[in-house]
Amino acid sequence: MQRKPLGQLLKELGYITEEQIQVALEVQQVVGGLFGEILQKLSFVSPREVAEAIAYQSGKPYIDLSQYPPSKEALRLIDKNLAKQFQVIPFQVEGNKLYLAMVNPYDLNAIDIVRRVTDKEIEIYVADTETLLKTIEIQYFLLEKPIDEEIKELIERAKAGGLGTEVPRFVELILNNAIIDRATDIHISPEDLASHIFFRIDGIMKHYYAIPKEIHNPIVSRIKVLAGMDIAEQRLPQDGSFSHTFFDEEYDLRVSTVPTAYGENVVIRVLGKNISLFNLKNLGFEENVLKELEKQFMKPQGIVLVTGPTG
């Protein structure tokens, strides 16, 4: 069966116009290159829109790698250099089957090489270029230098005699770990015997670390300095904010402190500037419920209330 041209498919999906297709074709004749990449460079479409169209065109499922991070077991099957060269990344292993995300599902050479290197049956998914390349950089970095292990090493060091000059590094690691796990809030709560660090993920509070109470105040002071708050004031609630960058992605962090009997309680709200959202089909609705929702959304009037816990 003949493959429908990508430009025509993007037009049918409502992403571009006929005029934009003609402009992109003229540019392609001059500079060469893939049509989808030219459309992105001209800012006619987003990387995700191109990837979704290619997935539809090829009959392969689309995957948002920012929502489904690869497993370590899968990553170890392919070298980082090979992943970057062919713009592929393995994200899951099930028995003899390897699930592979790639930008170009028509690259049979890349698929064959991955099959021979891993000795696995390959299941292809389509991902957008931007997210895939970013995922390669972050996930292979974490594979070589696990943040969680470094945090636990610093906690053990703190038990033996404090963190000293490594407090800023500890705070940075906590922030990075929260971002990796898609936490919306970080809670640092002092108690009688120790201080506890919680992350709120998908609205649920999860305990991550117990730290010696001796390093609670230095950690709070470091956060208050970053947020432009008064480190000398520990008897009144305070609010502040600062920016944090992780792998070229900037995050706004809103900080609140409240005094308690055991020290200051800290809450940090993590606000990503480019966080990708689930589309309606990825929210887990039953097919009949999804169809009813889509039907309701077509109406010109009405209101939808979305309720739930913070984060």
PDB file of C-alpha atoms in Angstrom:
ATOM      1  CA  MET A   1       0.000   0.000   0.000  1.00  0.00           C
ATOM      2  CA  GLN A   2       1.354   3.436  -0.974  1.00  0.00           C
ATOM      3  CA  ARG A   3       2.461   5.631   1.899  1.00  0.00           C
ATOM      4  CA  LYS A   4       0.647   8.958   2.205  1.00  0.00           C
ATOM      5  CA  PRO A   5       3.084  11.932   2.042  1.00  0.00           C
ATOM      6  CA  LEU A   6       3.919  13.377   5.457  1.00  0.00           C
ATOM      7  CA  GLY A   7       2.911  16.889   4.425  1.00  0.00           C
ATOM      8  CA  GLN A   8      -0.518  15.730   3.277  1.00  0.00           C
ATOM      9  CA  LEU A   9      -1.001  13.777   6.483  1.00  0.00           C
ATOM     10  CA  LEU A  10      -0.050  16.786   8.634  1.00  0.00           C
ATOM     11  CA  LYS A  11      -2.505  18.879   6.641  1.00  0.00           C
ATOM     12  CA  GLU A  12      -5.317  16.360   7.196  1.00  0.00           C
ATOM     13  CA  LEU A  13      -4.534  16.353  10.908  1.00  0.00           C
ATOM     14  CA  GLY A  14      -4.903  20.139  10.914  1.00  0.00           C
ATOM     15  CA  TYR A  15      -1.284  20.898  11.802  1.00  0.00           C
ATOM     16  CA  ILE A  16      -0.264  22.799   8.628  1.00  0.00           C
ATOM     17  CA  THR A  17      -1.772  24.476   5.565  1.00  0.00           C
ATOM     18  CA  GLU A  18      -1.243  23.822   1.858  1.00  0.00           C
ATOM     19  CA  GLU A  19       0.704  27.076   1.606  1.00  0.00           C
ATOM     20  CA  GLN A  20       3.113  25.929   4.337  1.00  0.00           C
ATOM     21  CA  ILE A  21       3.618  22.610   2.530  1.00  0.00           C
ATOM     22  CA  GLN A  22       4.622  24.433  -0.656  1.00  0.00           C
ATOM     23  CA  VAL A  23       7.036  26.714   1.214  1.00  0.00           C
ATOM     24  CA  ALA A  24       8.664  23.709   2.911  1.00  0.00           C
ATOM     25  CA  LEU A  25       8.966  21.841  -0.413  1.00  0.00           C
ATOM     26  CA  GLU A  26      10.713  24.826  -1.997  1.00  0.00           C
ATOM     27  CA  VAL A  27      13.149  25.018   0.926  1.00  0.00           C
ATOM     28  CA  GLN A  28      13.752  21.259   0.693  1.00  0.00           C
ATOM     29  CA  GLN A  29      14.686  21.589  -2.985  1.00  0.00           C
ATOM     30  CA  VAL A  30      17.303  24.200  -2.068  1.00  0.00           C
ATOM     31  CA  VAL A  31      18.861  22.747   1.102  1.00  0.00           C
ATOM     32  CA  GLY A  32      17.827  19.068   0.978  1.00  0.00           C
ATOM     33  CA  GLY A  33      17.089  17.070   4.128  1.00  0.00           C
ATOM     34  CA  LEU A  34      14.033  15.356   5.572  1.00  0.00           C
ATOM     35  CA  PHE A  35      10.707  17.085   4.996  1.00  0.00           C
ATOM     36  CA  GLY A  36       9.638  16.735   8.637  1.00  0.00           C
ATOM     37  CA  GLU A  37      12.854  18.363   9.885  1.00  0.00           C
ATOM     38  CA  ILE A  38      12.399  21.285   7.484  1.00  0.00           C
ATOM     39  CA  LEU A  39       8.845  21.854   8.728  1.00  0.00           C
ATOM     40  CA  GLN A  40      10.183  22.003  12.287  1.00  0.00           C
ATOM     41  CA  LYS A  41      13.018  24.396  11.387  1.00  0.00           C
ATOM     42  CA  LEU A  42      10.458  26.674   9.747  1.00  0.00           C
ATOM     43  CA  SER A  43       8.405  26.484  12.994  1.00  0.00           C
ATOM     44  CA  PHE A  44       5.376  25.243  11.063  1.00  0.00           C
ATOM     45  CA  VAL A  45       4.952  22.215  13.351  1.00  0.00           C
ATOM     46  CA  SER A  46       6.291  20.947  16.670  1.00  0.00           C
ATOM     47  CA  PRO A  47       8.511  17.851  16.977  1.00  0.00           C
ATOM     48  CA  ARG A  48       5.646  16.022  18.664  1.00  0.00           C
ATOM     49  CA  GLU A  49       3.198  16.784  15.847  1.00  0.00           C
ATOM     50  CA  VAL A  50       5.640  15.417  13.280  1.00  0.00           C
ATOM     51  CA  ALA A  51       6.254  12.294  15.380  1.00  0.00           C
ATOM     52  CA  GLU A  52       2.533  11.636  15.851  1.00  0.00           C
ATOM     53  CA  ALA A  53       1.992  11.985  12.101  1.00  0.00           C
ATOM     54  CA  ILE A  54       4.890   9.619  11.324  1.00  0.00           C
ATOM     55  CA  ALA A  55       3.495   7.128  13.851  1.00  0.00           C
ATOM     56  CA  TYR A  56       0.096   7.300  12.163  1.00  0.00           C
ATOM     57  CA  GLN A  57       1.699   7.005   8.726  1.00  0.00           C
ATOM     58  CA  SER A  58       3.839   3.988   9.672  1.00  0.00           C
ATOM     59  CA  GLY A  59       1.217   2.217  11.766  1.00  0.00           C
ATOM     60  CA  LYS A  60       3.514   2.277  14.804  1.00  0.00           C
ATOM     61  CA  PRO A  61       2.454   3.592  18.224  1.00  0.00           C
ATOM     62  CA  TYR A  62       3.693   6.982  19.423  1.00  0.00           C
ATOM     63  CA  ILE A  63       5.444   7.205  22.806  1.00  0.00           C
ATOM     64  CA  ASP A  64       6.092  10.281  24.931  1.00  0.00           C
ATOM     65  CA  LEU A  65       9.430   9.428  26.555  1.00  0.00           C
ATOM     66  CA  SER A  66       9.034  12.218  29.092  1.00  0.00           C
ATOM     67  CA  GLN A  67       6.121  10.235  30.537  1.00  0.00           C
ATOM     68  CA  TYR A  68       7.676   6.768  30.219  1.00  0.00           C
ATOM     69  CA  PRO A  69      11.395   6.856  31.146  1.00  0.00           C
ATOM     70  CA  PRO A  70      13.460   3.857  29.946  1.00  0.00           C
ATOM     71  CA  SER A  71      14.390   1.051  32.322  1.00  0.00           C
ATOM     72  CA  LYS A  72      18.053   0.546  33.239  1.00  0.00           C
ATOM     73  CA  GLU A  73      17.858  -3.020  31.961  1.00  0.00           C
ATOM     74  CA  ALA A  74      16.842  -1.769  28.520  1.00  0.00           C
ATOM     75  CA  LEU A  75      19.413   1.043  28.398  1.00  0.00           C
ATOM     76  CA  ARG A  76      22.288  -1.338  29.123  1.00  0.00           C
ATOM     77  CA  LEU A  77      21.547  -3.259  25.911  1.00  0.00           C
ATOM     78  CA  ILE A  78      22.590  -0.396  23.624  1.00  0.00           C
ATOM     79  CA  ASP A  79      25.630   1.867  23.794  1.00  0.00           C
ATOM     80  CA  LYS A  80      24.953   5.611  24.105  1.00  0.00           C
ATOM     81  CA  ASN A  81      26.934   6.406  20.950  1.00  0.00           C
ATOM     82  CA  LEU A  82      24.880   3.935  18.920  1.00  0.00           C
ATOM     83  CA  ALA A  83      21.668   5.389  20.366  1.00  0.00           C
ATOM     84  CA  LYS A  84      22.694   8.925  19.338  1.00  0.00           C
ATOM     85  CA  GLN A  85      23.943   7.845  15.913  1.00  0.00           C
ATOM     86  CA  PHE A  86      20.657   6.202  14.902  1.00  0.00           C
ATOM     87  CA  GLN A  87      18.361   8.325  17.110  1.00  0.00           C
ATOM     88  CA  VAL A  88      16.967   5.323  18.954  1.00  0.00           C
ATOM     89  CA  ILE A  89      16.566   4.403  22.604  1.00  0.00           C
ATOM     90  CA  PRO A  90      15.450   1.107  24.173  1.00  0.00           C
ATOM     91  CA  PHE A  91      12.888   1.709  26.913  1.00  0.00           C
ATOM     92  CA  GLN A  92      11.587  -1.689  28.017  1.00  0.00           C
ATOM     93  CA  VAL A  93      12.507  -5.377  27.935  1.00  0.00           C
ATOM     94  CA  GLU A  94      10.028  -8.251  28.194  1.00  0.00           C
ATOM     95  CA  GLY A  95      11.624 -11.656  27.781  1.00  0.00           C
ATOM     96  CA  ASN A  96      13.151 -11.763  24.309  1.00  0.00           C
ATOM     97  CA  LYS A  97      11.309  -8.627  23.172  1.00  0.00           C
ATOM     98  CA  LEU A  98      12.950  -5.182  23.217  1.00  0.00           C
ATOM     99  CA  TYR A  99      10.760  -2.083  22.933  1.00  0.00           C
ATOM    100  CA  LEU A 100      12.620   0.535  20.909  1.00  0.00           C
ATOM    101  CA  ALA A 101      11.704   4.201  20.477  1.00  0.00           C
ATOM    102  CA  MET A 102      13.057   5.846  17.348  1.00  0.00           C
ATOM    103  CA  VAL A 103      12.609   8.991  15.281  1.00  0.00           C
ATOM    104  CA  ASN A 104      12.493   7.242  11.900  1.00  0.00           C
ATOM    105  CA  PRO A 105      10.629   3.901  11.968  1.00  0.00           C
ATOM    106  CA  TYR A 106      11.551   3.391   8.295  1.00  0.00           C
ATOM    107  CA  ASP A 107      15.285   3.161   9.077  1.00  0.00           C
ATOM    108  CA  LEU A 108      15.624  -0.587   8.494  1.00  0.00           C
ATOM    109  CA  ASN A 109      19.411  -0.419   8.813  1.00  0.00           C
ATOM    110  CA  ALA A 110      19.157   0.967  12.351  1.00  0.00           C
ATOM    111  CA  ILE A 111      16.563  -1.642  13.318  1.00  0.00           C
ATOM    112  CA  ASP A 112      18.724  -4.457  11.921  1.00  0.00           C
ATOM    113  CA  ILE A 113      21.821  -3.234  13.793  1.00  0.00           C
ATOM    114  CA  VAL A 114      19.914  -2.993  17.089  1.00  0.00           C
ATOM    115  CA  ARG A 115      18.512  -6.487  16.504  1.00  0.00           C
ATOM    116  CA  ARG A 116      21.993  -7.923  15.930  1.00  0.00           C
ATOM    117  CA  VAL A 117      23.588  -6.040  18.846  1.00  0.00           C
ATOM    118  CA  THR A 118      20.909  -7.023  21.358  1.00  0.00           C
ATOM    119  CA  ASP A 119      19.872 -10.397  19.913  1.00  0.00           C
ATOM    120  CA  LYS A 120      16.274  -9.416  20.685  1.00  0.00           C
ATOM    121  CA  GLU A 121      12.992  -9.242  18.816  1.00  0.00           C
ATOM    122  CA  ILE A 122      12.379  -5.518  18.201  1.00  0.00           C
ATOM    123  CA  GLU A 123       9.061  -3.751  18.816  1.00  0.00           C
ATOM    124  CA  ILE A 124       9.099  -0.258  17.272  1.00  0.00           C
ATOM    125  CA  TYR A 125       7.607   2.913  18.777  1.00  0.00           C
ATOM    126  CA  VAL A 126       7.890   6.440  17.365  1.00  0.00           C
ATOM    127  CA  ALA A 127       9.230   9.332  19.459  1.00  0.00           C
ATOM    128  CA  ASP A 128       9.868  12.965  18.605  1.00  0.00           C
ATOM    129  CA  THR A 129      13.459  14.020  17.952  1.00  0.00           C
ATOM    130  CA  GLU A 130      13.689  16.632  20.699  1.00  0.00           C
ATOM    131  CA  THR A 131      12.431  14.415  23.527  1.00  0.00           C
ATOM    132  CA  LEU A 132      14.357  11.351  22.344  1.00  0.00           C
ATOM    133  CA  LEU A 133      17.731  13.129  22.187  1.00  0.00           C
ATOM    134  CA  LYS A 134      17.133  14.751  25.572  1.00  0.00           C
ATOM    135  CA  THR A 135      16.157  11.374  27.048  1.00  0.00           C
ATOM    136  CA  ILE A 136      19.360   9.806  25.695  1.00  0.00           C
ATOM    137  CA  GLU A 137      21.499  12.467  27.401  1.00  0.00           C
ATOM    138  CA  ILE A 138      19.691  12.346  30.757  1.00  0.00           C
ATOM    139  CA  GLN A 139      19.091   8.606  31.079  1.00  0.00           C
ATOM    140  CA  TYR A 140      22.585   7.485  30.054  1.00  0.00           C
ATOM    141  CA  PHE A 141      24.049  10.112  32.408  1.00  0.00           C
ATOM    142  CA  LEU A 142      21.953   8.699  35.266  1.00  0.00           C
ATOM    143  CA  LEU A 143      22.973   5.182  34.289  1.00  0.00           C
ATOM    144  CA  GLU A 144      26.636   6.127  34.792  1.00  0.00           C
ATOM    145  CA  LYS A 145      26.131   8.432  37.795  1.00  0.00           C
ATOM    146  CA  PRO A 146      22.991   7.447  39.744  1.00  0.00           C
ATOM    147  CA  ILE A 147      21.763  10.479  41.703  1.00  0.00           C
ATOM    148  CA  ASP A 148      19.980   8.367  44.311  1.00  0.00           C
ATOM    149  CA  GLU A 149      23.201   6.544  45.209  1.00  0.00           C
ATOM    150  CA  GLU A 150      25.118   9.807  45.610  1.00  0.00           C
ATOM    151  CA  ILE A 151      22.392  11.182  47.892  1.00  0.00           C
ATOM    152  CA  LYS A 152      22.563   8.082  50.086  1.00  0.00           C
ATOM    153  CA  GLU A 153      26.371   8.342  50.232  1.00  0.00           C
ATOM    154  CA  LEU A 154      26.089  11.935  51.442  1.00  0.00           C
ATOM    155  CA  ILE A 155      23.512  10.928  54.067  1.00  0.00           C
ATOM    156  CA  GLU A 156      25.901   8.265  55.385  1.00  0.00           C
ATOM    157  CA  ARG A 157      28.669  10.867  55.458  1.00  0.00           C
ATOM    158  CA  ALA A 158      26.378  13.220  57.376  1.00  0.00           C
ATOM    159  CA  LYS A 159      25.742  10.542  59.999  1.00  0.00           C
ATOM    160  CA  ALA A 160      29.489  10.271  60.530  1.00  0.00           C
ATOM    161  CA  GLY A 161      30.075  13.975  61.073  1.00  0.00           C
ATOM    162  CA  GLY A 162      28.022  16.390  58.984  1.00  0.00           C
ATOM    163  CA  LEU A 163      28.152  17.575  55.385  1.00  0.00           C
ATOM    164  CA  GLY A 164      30.136  20.793  55.727  1.00  0.00           C
ATOM    165  CA  THR A 165      30.803  22.293  52.290  1.00  0.00           C
ATOM    166  CA  GLU A 166      28.765  19.560  50.567  1.00  0.00           C
ATOM    167  CA  VAL A 167      25.400  20.966  51.697  1.00  0.00           C
ATOM    168  CA  PRO A 168      24.902  22.863  48.376  1.00  0.00           C
ATOM    169  CA  ARG A 169      25.613  19.662  46.451  1.00  0.00           C
ATOM    170  CA  PHE A 170      23.119  17.730  48.593  1.00  0.00           C
ATOM    171  CA  VAL A 171      20.386  20.311  47.951  1.00  0.00           C
ATOM    172  CA  GLU A 172      21.133  20.271  44.215  1.00  0.00           C
ATOM    173  CA  LEU A 173      20.863  16.470  44.116  1.00  0.00           C
ATOM    174  CA  ILE A 174      17.525  16.520  45.948  1.00  0.00           C
ATOM    175  CA  LEU A 175      16.149  19.044  43.439  1.00  0.00           C
ATOM    176  CA  ASN A 176      17.434  17.020  40.476  1.00  0.00           C
ATOM    177  CA  ASN A 177      16.008  13.786  41.856  1.00  0.00           C
ATOM    178  CA  ALA A 178      12.606  15.416  42.322  1.00  0.00           C
ATOM    179  CA  ILE A 179      12.650  16.641  38.714  1.00  0.00           C
ATOM    180  CA  ILE A 180      13.640  13.210  37.380  1.00  0.00           C
ATOM    181  CA  ASP A 181      10.790  11.549  39.278  1.00  0.00           C
ATOM    182  CA  ARG A 182       8.338  14.268  38.131  1.00  0.00           C
ATOM    183  CA  ALA A 183       7.578  15.449  41.653  1.00  0.00           C
ATOM    184  CA  THR A 184       5.408  18.546  41.971  1.00  0.00           C
ATOM    185  CA  ASP A 185       6.406  19.255  45.576  1.00  0.00           C
ATOM    186  CA  ILE A 186       9.335  18.577  47.896  1.00  0.00           C
ATOM    187  CA  HIS A 187       8.656  18.482  51.640  1.00  0.00           C
ATOM    188  CA  ILE A 188      11.480  18.665  54.191  1.00  0.00           C
ATOM    189  CA  SER A 189       9.926  17.963  57.577  1.00  0.00           C
ATOM    190  CA  PRO A 190      11.839  17.951  60.888  1.00  0.00           C
ATOM    191  CA  GLU A 191      10.842  15.605  63.704  1.00  0.00           C
ATOM    192  CA  ASP A 192      12.258  14.649  67.091  1.00  0.00           C
ATOM    193  CA  LEU A 193      14.763  11.995  65.937  1.00  0.00           C
ATOM    194  CA  ALA A 194      15.399  12.910  62.297  1.00  0.00           C
ATOM    195  CA  SER A 195      14.289  15.041  59.368  1.00  0.00           C
ATOM    196  CA  HIS A 196      12.330  13.517  56.500  1.00  0.00           C
ATOM    197  CA  ILE A 197      12.234  14.334  52.787  1.00  0.00           C
ATOM    198  CA  PHE A 198       9.027  13.600  50.874  1.00  0.00           C
ATOM    199  CA  PHE A 199       8.164  14.042  47.183  1.00  0.00           C
ATOM    200  CA  ARG A 200       4.596  14.543  45.995  1.00  0.00           C
ATOM    201  CA  ILE A 201       4.152  12.563  42.777  1.00  0.00           C
ATOM    202  CA  ASP A 202       0.792  12.297  40.993  1.00  0.00           C
ATOM    203  CA  GLY A 203      -0.834  13.818  44.063  1.00  0.00           C
ATOM    204  CA  ILE A 204       0.578  11.210  46.456  1.00  0.00           C
ATOM    205  CA  MET A 205       3.175  11.967  49.137  1.00  0.00           C
ATOM    206  CA  LYS A 206       6.074   9.488  49.044  1.00  0.00           C
ATOM    207  CA  HIS A 207       8.825   9.217  51.644  1.00  0.00           C
ATOM    208  CA  TYR A 208      12.270   9.317  50.028  1.00  0.00           C
ATOM    209  CA  TYR A 209      14.933   9.970  52.663  1.00  0.00           C
ATOM    210  CA  ALA A 210      15.464  10.225  56.411  1.00  0.00           C
ATOM    211  CA  ILE A 211      18.385  12.529  57.215  1.00  0.00           C
ATOM    212  CA  PRO A 212      20.206  13.313  60.486  1.00  0.00           C
ATOM    213  CA  LYS A 213      18.535  16.211  62.287  1.00  0.00           C
ATOM    214  CA  GLU A 214      21.965  17.868  62.626  1.00  0.00           C
ATOM    215  CA  ILE A 215      22.009  18.725  58.913  1.00  0.00           C
ATOM    216  CA  HIS A 216      18.400  19.943  58.750  1.00  0.00           C
ATOM    217  CA  ASN A 217      19.198  23.577  59.575  1.00  0.00           C
ATOM    218  CA  PRO A 218      22.164  23.846  57.138  1.00  0.00           C
ATOM    219  CA  ILE A 219      19.949  22.439  54.364  1.00  0.00           C
ATOM    220  CA  VAL A 220      17.139  24.871  55.177  1.00  0.00           C
ATOM    221  CA  SER A 221      19.609  27.767  55.272  1.00  0.00           C
ATOM    222  CA  ARG A 222      20.947  26.823  51.840  1.00  0.00           C
ATOM    223  CA  ILE A 223      17.440  26.724  50.371  1.00  0.00           C
ATOM    224  CA  LYS A 224      16.561  30.076  51.977  1.00  0.00           C
ATOM    225  CA  VAL A 225      19.694  31.673  50.520  1.00  0.00           C
ATOM    226  CA  LEU A 226      18.760  30.411  47.041  1.00  0.00           C
ATOM    227  CA  ALA A 227      15.195  31.688  47.470  1.00  0.00           C
ATOM    228  CA  GLY A 228      16.268  35.139  48.713  1.00  0.00           C
ATOM    229  CA  MET A 229      14.816  34.613  52.186  1.00  0.00           C
ATOM    230  CA  ASP A 230      16.078  35.791  55.585  1.00  0.00           C
ATOM    231  CA  ILE A 231      18.152  32.935  57.046  1.00  0.00           C
ATOM    232  CA  ALA A 232      18.216  34.612  60.478  1.00  0.00           C
ATOM    233  CA  GLU A 233      14.422  34.647  60.772  1.00  0.00           C
ATOM    234  CA  GLN A 234      13.272  31.232  62.008  1.00  0.00           C
ATOM    235  CA  ARG A 235      10.213  32.200  64.050  1.00  0.00           C
ATOM    236  CA  LEU A 236       7.931  33.433  61.252  1.00  0.00           C
ATOM    237  CA  PRO A 237       6.678  31.842  58.015  1.00  0.00           C
ATOM    238  CA  GLN A 238       8.470  32.983  54.864  1.00  0.00           C
ATOM    239  CA  ASP A 239       8.020  32.677  51.111  1.00  0.00           C
ATOM    240  CA  GLY A 240      10.571  32.909  48.318  1.00  0.00           C
ATOM    241  CA  SER A 241      11.472  31.568  44.903  1.00  0.00           C
ATOM    242  CA  PHE A 242      14.391  30.781  42.623  1.00  0.00           C
ATOM    243  CA  SER A 243      15.200  29.132  39.299  1.00  0.00           C
ATOM    244  CA  HIS A 244      16.966  25.808  38.855  1.00  0.00           C
ATOM    245  CA  THR A 245      18.402  24.387  35.637  1.00  0.00           C
ATOM    246  CA  PHE A 246      18.709  20.666  34.936  1.00  0.00           C
ATOM    247  CA  PHE A 247      19.967  19.497  31.525  1.00  0.00           C
ATOM    248  CA  ASP A 248      19.235  22.879  29.911  1.00  0.00           C
ATOM    249  CA  GLU A 249      15.648  22.811  31.211  1.00  0.00           C
ATOM    250  CA  GLU A 250      14.688  25.663  33.538  1.00  0.00           C
ATOM    251  CA  TYR A 251      12.376  25.184  36.527  1.00  0.00           C
ATOM    252  CA  ASP A 252      10.694  27.722  38.796  1.00  0.00           C
ATOM    253  CA  LEU A 253      10.852  26.702  42.454  1.00  0.00           C
ATOM    254  CA  ARG A 254       8.486  28.337  44.976  1.00  0.00           C
ATOM    255  CA  VAL A 255       9.628  27.958  48.574  1.00  0.00           C
ATOM    256  CA  SER A 256       7.602  28.219  51.788  1.00  0.00           C
ATOM    257  CA  THR A 257       8.910  27.759  55.332  1.00  0.00           C
ATOM    258  CA  VAL A 258       6.881  27.355  58.511  1.00  0.00           C
ATOM    259  CA  PRO A 259       8.376  27.119  62.025  1.00  0.00           C
ATOM    260  CA  THR A 260       7.585  23.966  64.042  1.00  0.00           C
ATOM    261  CA  ALA A 261       8.617  22.623  67.436  1.00  0.00           C
ATOM    262  CA  TYR A 262      11.559  20.758  65.841  1.00  0.00           C
ATOM    263  CA  GLY A 263      12.693  23.357  63.300  1.00  0.00           C
ATOM    264  CA  GLU A 264      11.485  24.919  60.081  1.00  0.00           C
ATOM    265  CA  ASN A 265       9.312  22.872  57.759  1.00  0.00           C
ATOM    266  CA  VAL A 266      10.088  23.524  54.077  1.00  0.00           C
ATOM    267  CA  VAL A 267       7.848  23.000  51.060  1.00  0.00           C
ATOM    268  CA  ILE A 268       9.192  23.540  47.533  1.00  0.00           C
ATOM    269  CA  ARG A 269       6.764  23.652  44.608  1.00  0.00           C
ATOM    270  CA  VAL A 270       8.425  22.510  41.360  1.00  0.00           C
ATOM    271  CA  LEU A 271       7.104  24.250  38.258  1.00  0.00           C
ATOM    272  CA  GLY A 272       8.552  23.144  34.941  1.00  0.00           C
ATOM    273  CA  LYS A 273       8.329  25.625  32.089  1.00  0.00           C
ATOM    274  CA  ASN A 274       8.091  22.981  29.358  1.00  0.00           C
ATOM    275  CA  ILE A 275       6.404  20.030  31.053  1.00  0.00           C
ATOM    276  CA  SER A 276       4.557  17.896  28.508  1.00  0.00           C
ATOM    277  CA  LEU A 277       0.994  16.897  29.321  1.00  0.00           C
ATOM    278  CA  PHE A 278      -0.908  13.691  28.677  1.00  0.00           C
ATOM    279  CA  ASN A 279      -3.381  13.877  25.821  1.00  0.00           C
ATOM    280  CA  LEU A 280      -6.914  12.642  26.398  1.00  0.00           C
ATOM    281  CA  LYS A 281      -6.269   9.173  24.958  1.00  0.00           C
ATOM    282  CA  ASN A 282      -3.370   8.571  27.369  1.00  0.00           C
ATOM    283  CA  LEU A 283      -5.312   9.286  30.561  1.00  0.00           C
ATOM    284  CA  GLY A 284      -6.549   5.723  30.996  1.00  0.00           C
ATOM    285  CA  PHE A 285     -10.251   6.158  30.241  1.00  0.00           C
ATOM    286  CA  GLU A 286     -12.338   3.201  29.082  1.00  0.00           C
ATOM    287  CA  GLU A 287     -13.213   3.379  25.371  1.00  0.00           C
ATOM    288  CA  ASN A 288     -16.907   4.145  25.989  1.00  0.00           C
ATOM    289  CA  VAL A 289     -16.037   6.888  28.513  1.00  0.00           C
ATOM    290  CA  LEU A 290     -13.476   8.392  26.124  1.00  0.00           C
ATOM    291  CA  LYS A 291     -16.034   8.550  23.295  1.00  0.00           C
ATOM    292  CA  GLU A 292     -18.575  10.228  25.584  1.00  0.00           C
ATOM    293  CA  LEU A 293     -15.995  12.811  26.705  1.00  0.00           C
ATOM    294  CA  GLU A 294     -15.016  13.593  23.115  1.00  0.00           C
ATOM    295  CA  LYS A 295     -18.697  13.962  22.264  1.00  0.00           C
ATOM    296  CA  GLN A 296     -19.214  16.405  25.158  1.00  0.00           C
ATOM    297  CA  PHE A 297     -16.131  18.427  24.206  1.00  0.00           C
ATOM    298  CA  MET A 298     -17.629  19.059  20.753  1.00  0.00           C
ATOM    299  CA  LYS A 299     -20.519  21.014  22.299  1.00  0.00           C
ATOM    300  CA  PRO A 300     -20.285  24.818  22.124  1.00  0.00           C
ATOM    301  CA  GLN A 301     -21.287  25.308  25.756  1.00  0.00           C
ATOM    302  CA  GLY A 302     -20.678  23.747  29.169  1.00  0.00           C
ATOM    303  CA  ILE A 303     -17.940  23.487  31.764  1.00  0.00           C
ATOM    304  CA  VAL A 304     -15.597  20.682  32.837  1.00  0.00           C
ATOM    305  CA  LEU A 305     -14.452  20.556  36.460  1.00  0.00           C
ATOM    306  CA  VAL A 306     -11.244  18.626  37.184  1.00  0.00           C
ATOM    307  CA  THR A 307     -10.747  17.941  40.892  1.00  0.00           C
ATOM    308  CA  GLY A 308      -8.154  16.091  42.907  1.00  0.00           C
ATOM    309  CA  PRO A 309      -5.263  16.511  45.335  1.00  0.00           C
ATOM    310  CA  THR A 310      -2.547  19.129  44.830  1.00  0.00           C
ATOM    311  CA  GLY A 311       0.064  18.055  42.283  1.00  0.00           C
TER     312      GLY A 311
END
